[in-house]
């Protein structure tokens, strides 16, 4: 049974753009597209609207085979130091989704795919998503089609952004990738862009990609989930 391979990158900004672009070129050499997790704001007073180079690069990637995924509004921790959307009620989540959606629309990067920071959406956030036109919610252990209600089980395997970064963690990541790929499952690899200039992390991800491809996994993006939802909505 042939599985799928989905690679995503988060935390893309001025400081990480060069390493991100280099990594995506390594993937392109293997015919592997990328899902790019984008936030309008990040810590350190970063604003996507002020980052022309990153916006232009993202639009260029989107024009090809890559996917854009909304990854929260500002990723600021909320109550009890939980990730941004982890404990929000429906109203507050709706306001943040609206603000983020408007920014991405202004920058030509609007998407109907959502992944909460650290892949953790509260029930209130999940309830708010369809009302803002989102068709896909990507969680830590599943990919939810918000149009049909279908849930596809698959766990994220990552480096950074809530996951480990040490060498032992990278070895575990490789082992888990092989395990999932061998049984024809969906290999969901994720990396925080700030770790891509670390050879251990970048090479571990490339090893995961190569091993998944060797097992026959089909490289794709989160667009495949969103496209299925769009067809049902039409």
Coordinates of C-alpha atoms in Angstrom, one line a residue:
X1 CA 0.0 0.0 0.0
X2 CA 1.4 3.4 -1.0
X3 CA 1.3 6.2 1.5
X4 CA 1.8 9.9 1.3
X5 CA 4.6 12.3 2.3
X6 CA 3.8 15.9 3.5
X7 CA 6.6 18.3 4.5
X8 CA 5.8 21.6 6.2
X9 CA 7.9 24.5 7.4
X10 CA 6.8 27.1 10.0
X11 CA 8.4 30.3 11.3
X12 CA 9.3 31.7 7.9
X13 CA 10.5 35.3 8.2
X14 CA 13.4 37.6 7.1
X15 CA 15.9 35.8 9.4
X16 CA 15.0 32.3 8.3
X17 CA 14.2 32.9 4.6
X18 CA 17.6 32.0 3.2
X19 CA 17.8 28.7 5.0
X20 CA 14.2 27.9 4.1
X21 CA 14.7 28.6 0.4
X22 CA 17.9 26.5 0.4
X23 CA 16.0 23.6 2.1
X24 CA 13.1 23.8 -0.3
X25 CA 15.5 23.6 -3.2
X26 CA 16.9 20.4 -1.7
X27 CA 13.3 19.1 -1.7
X28 CA 12.6 20.3 -5.2
X29 CA 15.5 18.2 -6.4
X30 CA 13.6 15.2 -5.1
X31 CA 10.3 16.5 -6.6
X32 CA 8.8 17.1 -3.1
X33 CA 6.5 20.1 -2.7
X34 CA 6.2 21.9 0.6
X35 CA 3.4 23.2 2.8
X36 CA 4.4 26.6 4.2
X37 CA 2.9 27.6 7.6
X38 CA 2.5 31.3 7.7
X39 CA 1.7 33.7 10.5
X40 CA 0.9 37.4 10.1
X41 CA 2.8 38.2 13.2
X42 CA 5.6 36.6 15.2
X43 CA 7.5 37.5 18.4
X44 CA 10.1 40.2 18.2
X45 CA 7.6 42.6 16.6
X46 CA 7.7 40.8 13.3
X47 CA 5.0 41.8 10.8
X48 CA 4.5 39.9 7.6
X49 CA 3.1 43.0 5.9
X50 CA 6.5 44.7 6.4
X51 CA 8.5 41.7 5.0
X52 CA 8.4 42.2 1.2
X53 CA 11.1 39.7 0.4
X54 CA 9.3 36.9 2.3
X55 CA 5.9 37.7 0.9
X56 CA 7.3 37.7 -2.6
X57 CA 9.0 34.4 -2.1
X58 CA 5.8 32.9 -0.6
X59 CA 3.7 34.0 -3.5
X60 CA 6.2 32.6 -5.9
X61 CA 6.1 29.2 -4.1
X62 CA 2.3 29.2 -4.0
X63 CA 2.2 29.8 -7.8
X64 CA 4.0 26.5 -8.1
X65 CA 3.1 23.3 -6.3
X66 CA 3.5 24.5 -2.7
X67 CA 0.6 25.2 -0.2
X68 CA 0.1 28.1 2.1
X69 CA -1.3 27.3 5.5
X70 CA -2.5 29.8 8.1
X71 CA -0.5 29.1 11.3
X72 CA -2.2 31.4 13.8
X73 CA -2.3 35.1 14.1
X74 CA 0.7 36.1 16.3
X75 CA 1.5 32.8 18.0
X76 CA 1.6 34.6 21.4
X77 CA 0.9 32.2 24.3
X78 CA -2.4 32.7 26.0
X79 CA -3.8 31.5 29.3
X80 CA -1.6 29.2 31.3
X81 CA 1.1 29.6 28.7
X82 CA -0.8 27.5 26.3
X83 CA -0.3 27.9 22.5
X84 CA -2.3 30.6 20.9
X85 CA -5.4 28.7 19.8
X86 CA -5.2 25.9 22.4
X87 CA -7.7 27.3 24.9
X88 CA -9.6 30.1 23.0
X89 CA -13.3 30.4 23.1
X90 CA -15.2 30.6 19.8
X91 CA -15.6 34.4 19.8
X92 CA -11.9 35.2 20.5
X93 CA -10.8 32.5 18.0
X94 CA -13.1 34.0 15.4
X95 CA -11.6 37.5 15.9
X96 CA -8.1 36.2 15.5
X97 CA -9.0 34.2 12.4
X98 CA -10.7 37.2 10.9
X99 CA -7.6 39.4 11.5
X100 CA -5.2 36.8 10.2
X101 CA -7.3 36.1 7.1
X102 CA -7.4 39.8 6.2
X103 CA -3.7 40.1 6.4
X104 CA -3.1 37.1 4.2
X105 CA -5.7 38.3 1.7
X106 CA -4.0 41.7 1.6
X107 CA -0.6 40.0 0.9
X108 CA -2.0 37.7 -1.8
X109 CA -1.6 34.6 0.4
X110 CA -5.1 33.8 1.5
X111 CA -5.7 30.1 2.3
X112 CA -8.6 27.9 3.4
X113 CA -6.2 25.6 5.4
X114 CA -5.5 26.2 9.1
X115 CA -3.0 24.7 11.4
X116 CA -2.9 26.1 15.0
X117 CA 0.5 26.9 16.5
X118 CA 1.9 23.6 17.9
X119 CA -1.0 21.9 16.1
X120 CA -3.4 22.5 19.0
X121 CA -6.9 23.9 18.4
X122 CA -9.4 24.3 21.2
X123 CA -13.0 23.2 20.6
X124 CA -14.0 26.8 20.3
X125 CA -11.4 27.4 17.6
X126 CA -12.5 24.4 15.7
X127 CA -16.1 25.7 15.9
X128 CA -15.0 29.1 14.5
X129 CA -13.1 27.8 11.5
X130 CA -16.0 26.9 9.2
X131 CA -17.7 30.3 9.7
X132 CA -14.5 32.0 8.4
X133 CA -14.5 29.8 5.3
X134 CA -11.8 27.4 6.3
X135 CA -12.2 23.9 4.9
X136 CA -9.3 22.1 6.5
X137 CA -8.1 22.0 10.1
X138 CA -4.7 20.3 10.7
X139 CA -4.2 18.9 14.1
X140 CA -1.3 17.0 15.8
X141 CA -2.8 13.6 15.1
X142 CA -5.4 14.2 12.4
X143 CA -6.4 16.2 9.3
X144 CA -10.0 17.3 9.5
X145 CA -12.1 18.1 6.4
X146 CA -14.5 20.7 7.8
X147 CA -16.9 20.4 4.9
X148 CA -17.6 16.7 5.1
X149 CA -16.6 16.1 8.7
X150 CA -14.2 13.4 7.6
X151 CA -11.1 12.9 9.9
X152 CA -7.9 11.4 8.5
X153 CA -5.7 10.0 11.2
X154 CA -2.0 10.9 10.9
X155 CA 0.5 12.2 13.5
X156 CA 2.9 15.1 12.9
X157 CA 6.6 14.1 13.2
X158 CA 8.6 17.3 13.8
X159 CA 11.6 19.3 14.8
X160 CA 11.1 22.5 16.8
X161 CA 7.8 24.3 17.3
X162 CA 7.0 22.1 20.3
X163 CA 9.0 19.1 19.2
X164 CA 12.6 18.2 20.1
X165 CA 15.7 19.3 18.3
X166 CA 18.5 17.2 19.8
X167 CA 20.4 14.5 17.8
X168 CA 18.7 11.7 19.7
X169 CA 15.3 13.2 18.7
X170 CA 16.3 13.4 15.1
X171 CA 17.3 9.7 15.2
X172 CA 13.9 8.9 16.7
X173 CA 12.2 11.0 13.9
X174 CA 13.9 9.0 11.3
X175 CA 12.9 5.7 12.9
X176 CA 9.3 6.8 13.2
X177 CA 9.2 8.0 9.6
X178 CA 10.4 4.6 8.4
X179 CA 7.8 2.8 10.5
X180 CA 4.9 4.9 9.2
X181 CA 6.1 4.8 5.5
X182 CA 6.5 1.0 5.6
X183 CA 2.9 0.5 6.5
X184 CA 1.7 2.8 3.8
X185 CA 0.7 5.6 6.2
X186 CA 0.8 9.4 5.8
X187 CA 4.2 10.8 6.8
X188 CA 3.7 14.3 8.1
X189 CA 7.1 16.0 8.6
X190 CA 7.3 19.4 10.1
X191 CA 10.2 21.7 10.9
X192 CA 10.6 25.2 12.4
X193 CA 12.6 27.2 9.9
X194 CA 15.0 28.5 12.5
X195 CA 16.5 25.0 12.8
X196 CA 17.1 24.6 9.1
X197 CA 20.6 26.2 9.3
X198 CA 21.5 23.4 11.8
X199 CA 23.0 20.5 9.8
X200 CA 21.8 17.9 12.2
X201 CA 18.1 19.0 11.8
X202 CA 18.2 19.7 8.1
X203 CA 20.0 16.5 7.3
X204 CA 17.6 14.5 9.5
X205 CA 14.7 15.9 7.6
X206 CA 16.3 15.1 4.3
X207 CA 17.0 11.5 5.5
X208 CA 13.3 11.2 6.5
X209 CA 12.2 12.4 3.0
X210 CA 14.6 10.0 1.2
X211 CA 13.5 7.0 3.3
X212 CA 9.8 7.8 2.9
X213 CA 10.3 8.1 -0.9
X214 CA 12.2 4.8 -0.9
X215 CA 9.2 3.2 0.7
X216 CA 7.0 4.5 -2.2
X217 CA 5.4 7.4 -0.4
X218 CA 3.7 9.9 -2.7
X219 CA 5.0 13.5 -2.1
X220 CA 2.1 16.0 -1.8
X221 CA 1.0 19.0 0.3
X222 CA -2.0 19.9 2.5
X223 CA -3.6 21.2 -0.6
X224 CA -4.8 17.6 -1.3
X225 CA -7.0 17.7 1.8
X226 CA -8.3 21.2 1.1
X227 CA -9.0 20.4 -2.5
X228 CA -11.2 17.4 -1.5
X229 CA -13.1 19.8 0.8
X230 CA -13.5 22.4 -1.9
X231 CA -14.9 19.8 -4.3
X232 CA -17.5 18.8 -1.8
X233 CA -18.4 22.4 -1.1
X234 CA -18.9 23.2 -4.8

